[in-house]
PDB file of C-alpha atoms in Angstrom:
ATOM      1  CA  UNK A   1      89.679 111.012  93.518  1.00 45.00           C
ATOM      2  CA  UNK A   2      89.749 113.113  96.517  1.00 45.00           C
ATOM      3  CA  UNK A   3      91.334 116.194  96.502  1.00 46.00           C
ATOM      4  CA  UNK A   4      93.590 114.738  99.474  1.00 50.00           C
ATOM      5  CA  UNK A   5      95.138 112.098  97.471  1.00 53.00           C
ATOM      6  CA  UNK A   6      95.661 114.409  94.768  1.00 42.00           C
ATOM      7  CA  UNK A   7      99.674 114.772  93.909  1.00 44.00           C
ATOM      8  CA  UNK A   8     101.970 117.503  94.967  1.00 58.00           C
ATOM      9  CA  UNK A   9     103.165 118.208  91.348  1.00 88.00           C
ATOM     10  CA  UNK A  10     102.382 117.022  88.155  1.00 95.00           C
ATOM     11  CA  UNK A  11     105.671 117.609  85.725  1.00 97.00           C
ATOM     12  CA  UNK A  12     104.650 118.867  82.003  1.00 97.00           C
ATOM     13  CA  UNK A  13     107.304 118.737  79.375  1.00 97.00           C
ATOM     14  CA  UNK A  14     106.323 120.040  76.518  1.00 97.00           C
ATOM     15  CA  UNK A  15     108.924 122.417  73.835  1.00 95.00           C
ATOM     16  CA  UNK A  16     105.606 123.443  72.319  1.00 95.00           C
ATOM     17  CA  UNK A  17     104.182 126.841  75.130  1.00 96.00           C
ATOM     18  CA  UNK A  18     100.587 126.850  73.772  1.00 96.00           C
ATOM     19  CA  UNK A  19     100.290 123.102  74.553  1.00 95.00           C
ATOM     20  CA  UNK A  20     102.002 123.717  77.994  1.00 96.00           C
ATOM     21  CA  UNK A  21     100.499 126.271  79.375  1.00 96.00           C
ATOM     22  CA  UNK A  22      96.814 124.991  78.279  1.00 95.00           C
ATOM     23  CA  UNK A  23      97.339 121.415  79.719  1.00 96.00           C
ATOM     24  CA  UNK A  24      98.542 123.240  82.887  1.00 96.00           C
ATOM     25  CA  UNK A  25      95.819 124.831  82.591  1.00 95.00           C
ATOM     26  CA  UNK A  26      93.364 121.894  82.555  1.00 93.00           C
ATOM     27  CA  UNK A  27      95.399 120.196  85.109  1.00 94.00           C
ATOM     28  CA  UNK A  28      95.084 123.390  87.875  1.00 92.00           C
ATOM     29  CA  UNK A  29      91.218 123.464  86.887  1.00 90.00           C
ATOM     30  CA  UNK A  30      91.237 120.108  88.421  1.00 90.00           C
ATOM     31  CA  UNK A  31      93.034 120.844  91.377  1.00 89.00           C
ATOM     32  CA  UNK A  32      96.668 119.919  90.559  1.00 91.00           C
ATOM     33  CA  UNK A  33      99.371 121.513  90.980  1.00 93.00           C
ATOM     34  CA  UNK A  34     101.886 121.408  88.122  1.00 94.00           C
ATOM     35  CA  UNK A  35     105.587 122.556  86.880  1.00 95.00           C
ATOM     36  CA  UNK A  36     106.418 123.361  83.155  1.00 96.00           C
ATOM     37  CA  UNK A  37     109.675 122.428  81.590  1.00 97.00           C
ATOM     38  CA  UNK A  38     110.511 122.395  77.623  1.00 97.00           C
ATOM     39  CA  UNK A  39     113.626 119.852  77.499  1.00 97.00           C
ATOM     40  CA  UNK A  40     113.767 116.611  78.659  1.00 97.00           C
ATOM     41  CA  UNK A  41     116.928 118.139  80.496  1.00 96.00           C
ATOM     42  CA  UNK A  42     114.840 120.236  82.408  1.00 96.00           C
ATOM     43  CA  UNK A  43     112.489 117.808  83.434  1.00 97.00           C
ATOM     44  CA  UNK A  44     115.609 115.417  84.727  1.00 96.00           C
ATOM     45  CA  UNK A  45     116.816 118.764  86.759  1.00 95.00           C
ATOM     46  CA  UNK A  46     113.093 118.736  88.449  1.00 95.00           C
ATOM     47  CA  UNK A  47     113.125 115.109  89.423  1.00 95.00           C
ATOM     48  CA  UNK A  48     116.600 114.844  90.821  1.00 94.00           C
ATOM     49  CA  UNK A  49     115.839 118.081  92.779  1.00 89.00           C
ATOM     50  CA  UNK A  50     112.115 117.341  93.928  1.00 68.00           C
ATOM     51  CA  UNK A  51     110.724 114.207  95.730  1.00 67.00           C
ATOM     52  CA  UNK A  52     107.207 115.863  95.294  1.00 86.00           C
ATOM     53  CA  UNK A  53     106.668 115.081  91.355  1.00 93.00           C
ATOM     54  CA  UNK A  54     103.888 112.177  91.070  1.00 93.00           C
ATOM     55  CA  UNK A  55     103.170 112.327  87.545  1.00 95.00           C
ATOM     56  CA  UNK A  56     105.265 112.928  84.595  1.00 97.00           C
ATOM     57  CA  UNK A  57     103.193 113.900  80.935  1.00 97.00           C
ATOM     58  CA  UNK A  58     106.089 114.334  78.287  1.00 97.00           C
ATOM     59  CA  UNK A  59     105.742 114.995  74.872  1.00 96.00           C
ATOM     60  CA  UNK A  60     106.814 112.447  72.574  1.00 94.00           C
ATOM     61  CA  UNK A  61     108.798 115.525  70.501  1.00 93.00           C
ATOM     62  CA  UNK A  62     109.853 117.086  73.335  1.00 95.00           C
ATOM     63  CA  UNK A  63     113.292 118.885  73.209  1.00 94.00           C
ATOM     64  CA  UNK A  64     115.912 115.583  73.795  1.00 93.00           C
ATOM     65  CA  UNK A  65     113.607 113.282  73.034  1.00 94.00           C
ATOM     66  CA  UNK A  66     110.099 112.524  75.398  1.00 95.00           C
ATOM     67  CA  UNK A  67     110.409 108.345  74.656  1.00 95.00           C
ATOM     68  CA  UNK A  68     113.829 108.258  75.942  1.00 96.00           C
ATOM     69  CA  UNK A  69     112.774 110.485  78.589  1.00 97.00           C
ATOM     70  CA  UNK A  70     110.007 108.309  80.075  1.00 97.00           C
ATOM     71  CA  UNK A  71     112.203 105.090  80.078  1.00 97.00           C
ATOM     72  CA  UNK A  72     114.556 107.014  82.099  1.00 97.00           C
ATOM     73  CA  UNK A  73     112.223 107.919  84.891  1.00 96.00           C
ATOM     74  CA  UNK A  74     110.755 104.898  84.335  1.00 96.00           C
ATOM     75  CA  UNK A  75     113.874 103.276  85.584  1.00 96.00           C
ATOM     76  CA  UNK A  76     115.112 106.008  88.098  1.00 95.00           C
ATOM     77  CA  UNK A  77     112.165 107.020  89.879  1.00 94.00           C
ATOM     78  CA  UNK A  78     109.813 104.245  89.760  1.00 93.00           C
ATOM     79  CA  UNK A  79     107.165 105.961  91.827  1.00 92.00           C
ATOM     80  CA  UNK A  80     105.915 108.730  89.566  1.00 94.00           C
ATOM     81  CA  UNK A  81     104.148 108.001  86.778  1.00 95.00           C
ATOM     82  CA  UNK A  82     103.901 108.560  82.529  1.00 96.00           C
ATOM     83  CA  UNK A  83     102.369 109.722  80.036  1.00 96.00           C
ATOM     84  CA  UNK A  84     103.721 110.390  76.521  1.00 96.00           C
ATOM     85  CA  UNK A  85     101.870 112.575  74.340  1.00 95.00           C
ATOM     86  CA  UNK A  86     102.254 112.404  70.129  1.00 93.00           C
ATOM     87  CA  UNK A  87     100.142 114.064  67.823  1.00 88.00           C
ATOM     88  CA  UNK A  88     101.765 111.268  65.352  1.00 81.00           C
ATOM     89  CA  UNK A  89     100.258 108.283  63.569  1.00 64.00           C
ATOM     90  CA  UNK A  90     102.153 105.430  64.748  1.00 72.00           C
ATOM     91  CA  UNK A  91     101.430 102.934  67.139  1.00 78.00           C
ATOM     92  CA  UNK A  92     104.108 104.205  69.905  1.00 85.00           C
ATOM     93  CA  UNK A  93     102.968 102.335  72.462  1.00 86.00           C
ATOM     94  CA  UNK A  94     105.382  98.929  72.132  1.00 89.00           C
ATOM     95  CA  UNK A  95     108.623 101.479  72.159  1.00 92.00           C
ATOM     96  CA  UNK A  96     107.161 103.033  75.774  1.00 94.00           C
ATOM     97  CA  UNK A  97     107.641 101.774  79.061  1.00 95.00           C
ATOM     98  CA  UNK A  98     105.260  99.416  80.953  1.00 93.00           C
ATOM     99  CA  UNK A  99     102.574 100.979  82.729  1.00 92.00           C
ATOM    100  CA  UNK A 100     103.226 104.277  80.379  1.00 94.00           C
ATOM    101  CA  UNK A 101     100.039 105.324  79.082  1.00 93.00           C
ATOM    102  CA  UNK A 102      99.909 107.251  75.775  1.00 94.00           C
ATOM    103  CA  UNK A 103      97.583 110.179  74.950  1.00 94.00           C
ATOM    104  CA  UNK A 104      97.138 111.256  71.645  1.00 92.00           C
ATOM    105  CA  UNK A 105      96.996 115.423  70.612  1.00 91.00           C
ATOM    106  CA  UNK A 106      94.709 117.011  70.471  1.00 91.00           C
ATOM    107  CA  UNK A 107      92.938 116.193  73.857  1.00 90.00           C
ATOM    108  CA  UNK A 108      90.445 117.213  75.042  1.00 92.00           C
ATOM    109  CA  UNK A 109      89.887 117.946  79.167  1.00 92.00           C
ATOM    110  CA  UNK A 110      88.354 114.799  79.973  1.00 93.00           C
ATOM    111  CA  UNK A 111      90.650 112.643  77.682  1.00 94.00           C
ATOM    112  CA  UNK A 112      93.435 114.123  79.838  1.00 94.00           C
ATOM    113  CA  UNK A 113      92.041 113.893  83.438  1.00 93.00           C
ATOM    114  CA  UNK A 114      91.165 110.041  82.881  1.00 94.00           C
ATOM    115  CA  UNK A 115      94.677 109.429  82.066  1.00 94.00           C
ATOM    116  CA  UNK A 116      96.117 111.629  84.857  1.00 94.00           C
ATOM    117  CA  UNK A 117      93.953 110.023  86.943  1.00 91.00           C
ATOM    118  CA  UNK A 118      94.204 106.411  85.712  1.00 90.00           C
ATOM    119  CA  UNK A 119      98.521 106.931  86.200  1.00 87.00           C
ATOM    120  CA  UNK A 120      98.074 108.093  89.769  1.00 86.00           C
ATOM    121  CA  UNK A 121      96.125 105.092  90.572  1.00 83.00           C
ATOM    122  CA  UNK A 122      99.146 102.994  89.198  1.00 76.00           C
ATOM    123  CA  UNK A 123     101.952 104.316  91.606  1.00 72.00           C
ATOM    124  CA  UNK A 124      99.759 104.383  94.377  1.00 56.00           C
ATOM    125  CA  UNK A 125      98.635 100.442  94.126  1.00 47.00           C
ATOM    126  CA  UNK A 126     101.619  98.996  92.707  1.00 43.00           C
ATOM    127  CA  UNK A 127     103.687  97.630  95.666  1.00 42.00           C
ATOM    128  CA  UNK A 128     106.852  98.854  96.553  1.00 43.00           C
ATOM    129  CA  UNK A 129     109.203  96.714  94.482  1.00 43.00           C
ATOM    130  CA  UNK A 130     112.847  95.854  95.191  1.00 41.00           C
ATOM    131  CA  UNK A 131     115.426  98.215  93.644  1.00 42.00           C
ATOM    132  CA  UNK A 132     116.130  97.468  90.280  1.00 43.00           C
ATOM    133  CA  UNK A 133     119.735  97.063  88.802  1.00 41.00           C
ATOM    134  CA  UNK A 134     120.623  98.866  85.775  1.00 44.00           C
ATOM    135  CA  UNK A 135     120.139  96.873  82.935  1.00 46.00           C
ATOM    136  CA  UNK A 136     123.152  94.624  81.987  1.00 46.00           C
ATOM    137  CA  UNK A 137     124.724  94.831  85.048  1.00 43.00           C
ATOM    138  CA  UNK A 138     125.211  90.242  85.579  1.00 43.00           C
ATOM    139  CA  UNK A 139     125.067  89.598  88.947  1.00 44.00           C
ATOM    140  CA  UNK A 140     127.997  88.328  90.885  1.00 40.00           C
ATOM    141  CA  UNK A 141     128.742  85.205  92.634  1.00 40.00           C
ATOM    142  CA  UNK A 142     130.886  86.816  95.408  1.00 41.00           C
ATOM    143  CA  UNK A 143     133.578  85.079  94.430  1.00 39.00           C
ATOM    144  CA  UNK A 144     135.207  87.486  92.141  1.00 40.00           C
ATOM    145  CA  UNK A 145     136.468  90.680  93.493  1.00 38.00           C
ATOM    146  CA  UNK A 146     133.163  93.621  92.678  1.00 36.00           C
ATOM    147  CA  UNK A 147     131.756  96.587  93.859  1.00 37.00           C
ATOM    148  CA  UNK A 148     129.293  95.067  95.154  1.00 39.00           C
ATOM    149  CA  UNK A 149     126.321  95.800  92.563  1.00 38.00           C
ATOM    150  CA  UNK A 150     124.770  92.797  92.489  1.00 37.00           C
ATOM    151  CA  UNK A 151     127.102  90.919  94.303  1.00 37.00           C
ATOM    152  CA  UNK A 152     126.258  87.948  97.105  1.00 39.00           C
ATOM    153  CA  UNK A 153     127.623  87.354  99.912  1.00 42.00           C
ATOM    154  CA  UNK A 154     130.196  84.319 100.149  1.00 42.00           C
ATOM    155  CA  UNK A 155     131.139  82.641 102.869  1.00 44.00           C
ATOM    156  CA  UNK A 156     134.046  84.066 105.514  1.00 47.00           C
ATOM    157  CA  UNK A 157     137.111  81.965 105.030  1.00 51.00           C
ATOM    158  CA  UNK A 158     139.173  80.579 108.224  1.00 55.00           C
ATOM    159  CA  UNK A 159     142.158  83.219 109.245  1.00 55.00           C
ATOM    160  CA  UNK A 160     145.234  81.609 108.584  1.00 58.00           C
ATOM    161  CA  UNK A 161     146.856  80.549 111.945  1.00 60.00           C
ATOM    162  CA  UNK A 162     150.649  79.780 110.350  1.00 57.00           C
TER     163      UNK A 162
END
């Protein structure tokens, strides 16, 4: 990967500062550039202030919990891409996100860089989809009076001429 395709940021979450600071580390080695957060609140405060962050990498035990964390970027910026760290046994990957790929602690340098790379390549070649409506929102004929999430047009009645 060239150095000019490279992201802007690269968003670490991790409640654990050894871990954080040495996959920052890694990833400014390779060229990235990266911000640090230890909550999952934090990391929600980054995205909704920066349209920069390409990459998220979230520790499955981070403060606020890194699973629910990914679905909700998954869902509100579709664009930037995940990776959940767990240093845990079980097979997480069915409870994650599509396209979320899962790295298991300890890495090492190389395990981490494929992955970083590997999620870049999926936001930059999946298409631009269609916004996506929050989940259980039905959609509406048009008939019924809405706010207009979901809603179709119907068609314009005749004015009443009496």
């Amino acid at each position: 990967m060239s150095a000019s395709s490279r992201p802007i940021a690269i968003l670490i979450a991790e409640g654990n500062e050894l871990i954080r600071m040495v996959t920052a580390d890694m990833l400014a080695d390779a060229g990235f550039q990266t911000i640090e957060v230890r909550t999952a609140t934090e990391a929600v405060a980054v995205l909704e202030g920066s349209t920069s962050v390409r990459l998220l990498i979230t520790a499955r035990s981070v403060l606020g919990d890194g699973i629910a964390l990914a679905h909700l970027v998954h869902h509100r910026w579709p664009a930037v891409g995940i990776i959940v760290t767990s240093g845990g046994a079980a097979d997480l990957q069915s409870e994650l996100p599509p396209g979320t790929r899962l790295l298991r602690k300890p890495y090492e340098f190389a395990d981490l860089i494929r992955d970083v790379e590997t999620g870049l390549e999926q936001t930059v070649e999946e298409p631009a989809a269609a916004p996506v409506l929050p989940t259980g929102v039905p959609p509406h004929s048009g008939v019924e009076i809405s706010n207009g999430v979901g809603a179709t047009a119907a068609p314009a009645s005749e004015p009443n001429k009496t």
